Short mmCIF file of C-alpha atoms in Angstrom, two decimals:
data_model
loop_
_atom_site.label_atom_id
_atom_site.label_comp_id
_atom_site.label_asym_id
_atom_site.label_seq_id
_atom_site.Cartn_x
_atom_site.Cartn_y
_atom_site.Cartn_z
CA LEU A 16 -6.62 -33.42 -20.52
CA GLN A 17 -9.30 -34.42 -22.97
CA GLU A 18 -7.59 -32.09 -25.72
CA GLY A 19 -4.13 -33.65 -24.95
CA LYS A 20 -2.61 -30.54 -23.89
CA VAL A 21 -1.58 -31.86 -20.51
CA THR A 22 -1.07 -35.18 -19.22
CA GLU A 23 -2.58 -36.73 -15.94
CA LYS A 24 1.13 -37.34 -14.83
CA GLN A 25 1.56 -33.36 -15.06
CA ILE A 26 -1.64 -32.60 -13.20
CA ASN A 27 -0.67 -35.25 -10.35
CA GLU A 28 2.82 -33.39 -10.16
CA ALA A 29 1.36 -30.19 -9.75
CA VAL A 30 -1.09 -30.99 -7.23
CA ILE A 31 1.37 -32.85 -4.91
CA ASN A 32 3.31 -29.75 -5.14
CA VAL A 33 0.62 -27.69 -3.48
CA LEU A 34 0.13 -30.64 -1.06
CA LEU A 35 3.49 -30.70 -0.08
CA ALA A 36 3.42 -27.24 0.63
CA LYS A 37 0.69 -27.59 2.59
CA TYR A 38 2.02 -30.43 4.78
CA GLU A 39 5.29 -28.65 5.44
CA LEU A 40 3.14 -25.69 6.65
CA GLY A 41 1.14 -28.02 8.81
CA LEU A 42 -2.15 -27.17 7.74
CA PHE A 43 -3.50 -30.53 7.15
CA GLU A 44 -2.82 -31.02 11.31
CA ASP A 45 -4.32 -27.56 11.99
CA PRO A 46 -5.51 -25.50 8.97
CA TYR A 47 -5.78 -22.49 11.27
CA ARG A 48 -2.59 -22.62 12.88
CA TYR A 49 -1.40 -19.35 11.00
CA SER A 50 -4.65 -17.62 11.98
CA ASP A 51 -4.08 -15.22 15.09
CA VAL A 52 -6.75 -12.44 16.02
CA LYS A 53 -4.50 -11.25 18.74
CA ARG A 54 -1.49 -10.91 16.28
CA GLU A 55 -3.53 -9.59 13.72
CA LYS A 56 -4.62 -6.76 15.73
CA GLU A 57 -0.97 -5.85 16.95
CA THR A 58 0.33 -6.13 13.24
CA ILE A 59 -2.45 -4.61 11.05
CA TYR A 60 -1.30 -1.08 10.37
CA ALA A 61 1.59 -1.17 12.99
CA THR A 62 3.89 1.70 12.79
CA GLU A 63 6.87 -0.42 12.33
CA ILE A 64 5.04 -2.29 9.54
CA LEU A 65 3.97 1.07 7.78
CA ASN A 66 7.30 2.53 7.93
CA GLN A 67 8.98 -0.65 6.14
CA ALA A 68 6.13 -0.39 3.79
CA ARG A 69 6.91 3.17 3.06
CA GLU A 70 10.38 2.71 2.83
CA ALA A 71 9.75 -0.12 0.10
CA ALA A 72 7.47 1.88 -1.53
CA ARG A 73 10.25 4.86 -1.71
CA LYS A 74 12.78 2.77 -3.08
CA SER A 75 10.63 1.13 -5.80
CA ILE A 76 9.90 4.43 -7.35
CA VAL A 77 11.94 5.32 -10.29
CA LEU A 78 13.19 8.51 -11.98
CA LEU A 79 12.99 8.36 -15.47
CA LYS A 80 14.34 11.62 -16.16
CA ASN A 81 15.02 15.18 -14.56
CA GLU A 82 15.46 17.64 -17.64
CA ALA A 83 16.23 21.25 -17.09
CA PHE A 84 13.63 23.79 -17.42
CA GLN A 85 15.32 27.45 -18.36
CA GLY A 86 18.59 25.92 -17.13
CA LYS A 87 17.44 24.47 -14.18
CA LYS A 88 16.86 20.89 -13.05
CA ILE A 89 12.65 20.75 -12.32
CA LEU A 90 13.38 18.18 -9.12
CA PRO A 91 13.52 18.35 -6.61
CA LEU A 92 10.71 21.05 -6.11
CA ALA A 93 11.20 23.64 -3.70
CA LYS A 94 8.67 23.70 -0.82
CA ASN A 95 7.99 27.33 -1.18
CA ILE A 96 6.78 27.28 -4.65
CA SER A 97 3.86 30.04 -4.98
CA LYS A 98 1.56 28.26 -6.83
CA ILE A 99 1.42 24.38 -7.69
CA ALA A 100 -1.34 22.82 -10.25
CA VAL A 101 -2.04 19.20 -9.21
CA ILE A 102 -3.93 17.65 -12.29
CA GLY A 103 -4.79 14.17 -13.68
CA PRO A 104 -7.31 11.17 -12.80
CA LEU A 105 -4.51 9.45 -10.34
CA ALA A 106 -3.74 12.80 -8.22
CA ASP A 107 -6.58 12.37 -5.72
CA ASN A 108 -7.67 8.78 -5.85
CA GLN A 109 -7.16 7.10 -2.39
CA ALA A 110 -8.22 3.67 -4.15
CA ASP A 111 -5.82 3.58 -7.06
CA MET A 112 -3.08 4.62 -4.39
CA LEU A 113 -3.39 1.04 -3.29
CA GLY A 114 -2.64 -0.48 -6.79
CA SER A 115 -3.47 -3.99 -7.99
CA TRP A 116 -3.01 -6.70 -5.55
CA HIS A 117 -3.85 -4.84 -2.57
CA ALA A 118 -6.22 -7.45 -1.41
CA ALA A 119 -7.85 -5.98 1.94
CA GLY A 120 -6.43 -2.65 1.70
CA ASP A 121 -8.20 0.10 3.29
CA ALA A 122 -8.14 3.02 0.89
CA GLN A 123 -9.65 5.15 3.53
CA LYS A 124 -6.02 5.23 5.06
CA ALA A 125 -4.45 6.01 1.85
CA ILE A 126 -2.84 9.29 1.23
CA THR A 127 -3.17 10.75 -2.35
CA ILE A 128 -0.37 12.45 -4.01
CA LEU A 129 -2.61 15.79 -4.01
CA GLN A 130 -2.86 15.18 -0.22
CA GLY A 131 0.80 14.49 0.05
CA ILE A 132 1.78 17.73 -1.68
CA LYS A 133 -0.35 19.79 0.41
CA GLU A 134 1.56 18.35 3.55
CA ALA A 135 4.66 18.64 2.13
CA VAL A 136 4.76 22.35 0.78
CA SER A 137 4.69 25.78 2.96
CA SER A 138 1.51 27.03 4.32
CA GLN A 139 2.04 30.16 1.80
CA THR A 140 1.95 27.76 -1.39
CA GLN A 141 -1.35 27.66 -3.25
CA VAL A 142 -1.99 23.97 -4.57
CA ARG A 143 -5.10 23.61 -6.62
CA TYR A 144 -6.38 20.50 -8.17
CA ALA A 145 -8.38 19.49 -11.51
CA LYS A 146 -9.01 15.95 -12.61
CA GLY A 147 -8.71 17.00 -16.50
CA CYS A 148 -10.13 13.30 -17.74
CA GLU A 149 -11.27 10.06 -16.74
CA ILE A 150 -8.97 6.85 -17.06
CA ASN A 151 -11.97 4.45 -18.18
CA ASN A 152 -13.59 6.82 -20.95
CA SER A 153 -12.50 9.34 -23.34
CA THR A 154 -14.75 12.45 -21.87
CA LEU A 155 -12.56 15.50 -22.21
CA THR A 156 -15.04 18.24 -20.41
CA GLY A 157 -12.33 18.48 -17.81
CA ILE A 158 -9.33 19.50 -19.93
CA THR A 159 -10.38 23.20 -20.13
CA GLU A 160 -10.34 23.52 -16.52
CA ALA A 161 -7.06 21.75 -15.98
CA VAL A 162 -5.48 23.75 -18.51
CA ASN A 163 -6.49 26.99 -17.15
CA LEU A 164 -5.47 25.89 -13.65
CA ALA A 165 -2.00 25.30 -14.75
CA LYS A 166 -1.69 28.34 -16.84
CA GLU A 167 -1.71 30.35 -13.53
CA ALA A 168 0.60 27.78 -11.74
CA ASP A 169 4.44 27.84 -11.23
CA VAL A 170 4.84 24.04 -11.59
CA VAL A 171 2.18 21.67 -13.02
CA VAL A 172 2.09 18.20 -11.28
CA ILE A 173 0.38 15.59 -13.54
CA ALA A 174 -0.54 12.19 -12.06
CA VAL A 175 -1.76 9.40 -15.22
CA GLY A 176 -1.00 6.04 -15.72
CA GLU A 177 -3.28 2.88 -14.69
CA ASN A 178 -5.84 2.49 -12.13
CA GLU A 179 -6.21 -0.41 -9.62
CA LEU A 180 -8.13 -2.55 -12.12
CA GLN A 181 -5.88 -2.05 -14.92
CA SER A 182 -3.23 -4.08 -13.94
CA GLY A 183 -2.76 -7.48 -11.76
CA GLU A 184 -4.99 -10.83 -12.28
CA ALA A 185 -7.28 -11.08 -15.06
CA ALA A 186 -6.27 -7.60 -16.26
CA SER A 187 -4.49 -7.56 -19.56
CA ARG A 188 -4.31 -4.80 -22.18
CA ALA A 189 -3.89 -4.64 -25.67
CA ASP A 190 -2.48 -1.17 -25.64
CA LEU A 191 -0.01 0.05 -23.36
CA GLY A 192 -0.50 3.88 -23.93
CA PHE A 193 -2.52 6.08 -21.80
CA SER A 194 -6.32 5.02 -21.53
CA GLY A 195 -9.15 7.24 -21.59
CA GLY A 196 -8.53 10.98 -22.37
CA GLN A 197 -4.92 10.94 -20.42
CA GLN A 198 -2.90 11.27 -23.67
CA THR A 199 -5.10 14.51 -24.71
CA LEU A 200 -4.71 15.87 -21.14
CA LEU A 201 -1.19 15.37 -21.05
CA ASP A 202 -0.67 16.92 -24.83
CA GLU A 203 -2.56 20.06 -23.77
CA ILE A 204 -0.53 20.54 -20.46
CA LEU A 205 2.81 20.25 -21.75
CA LYS A 206 1.63 22.35 -24.67
CA LEU A 207 1.81 25.30 -22.06
CA ASN A 208 5.72 24.89 -21.61
CA LYS A 209 5.45 25.30 -17.94
CA PRO A 210 7.87 23.19 -15.39
CA THR A 211 5.84 20.04 -15.38
CA VAL A 212 6.31 16.83 -13.34
CA VAL A 213 4.57 13.55 -14.49
CA ILE A 214 4.09 10.96 -11.95
CA LEU A 215 3.10 7.76 -13.79
CA GLY A 216 1.24 5.17 -11.69
CA ASN A 217 0.93 1.98 -13.00
CA GLY A 218 1.77 -2.12 -12.45
CA ARG A 219 3.72 -2.57 -15.66
#
């Protein structure tokens, strides 16, 4: 206001909009009218709501491309694959499965990509995991393990992208590329010329 970037009238109009919304919701008469401990216990993690959340998540996933490998589309994966290598810093991380804006989400209830794959494949399928690298630093010491694991696998699933703190409020980035050692990890895995599924987890 002192710098002349906004007027007092603009500030008042913004404040009035907020106060009007609160008035129409009845919050001046009863600030806690929407707080209901009984309803909270009945609805938080209720099966119906979890099913709706799962359906919303399922419909929000975007298949960017499904290229052929040796004449056959890679996806969908067969459940009876002999060996699957699950790789990447987002592959077995419950907190990052919640993404940004998760408020009071309970990470302990989140199912990781690794866990989901293990539950979906047959009991004969070997599912092995390697983190490979970090998201927030350029440490590359885990890449050799990840590459060796991928060499032995029939299919590689690699999960990369952004962690829970890299998008959302106050989380701007100057570079939209993969942070940490993720690009190097990807490059080394793709050099193997294995059937590879890349799962991108991000909020942009």
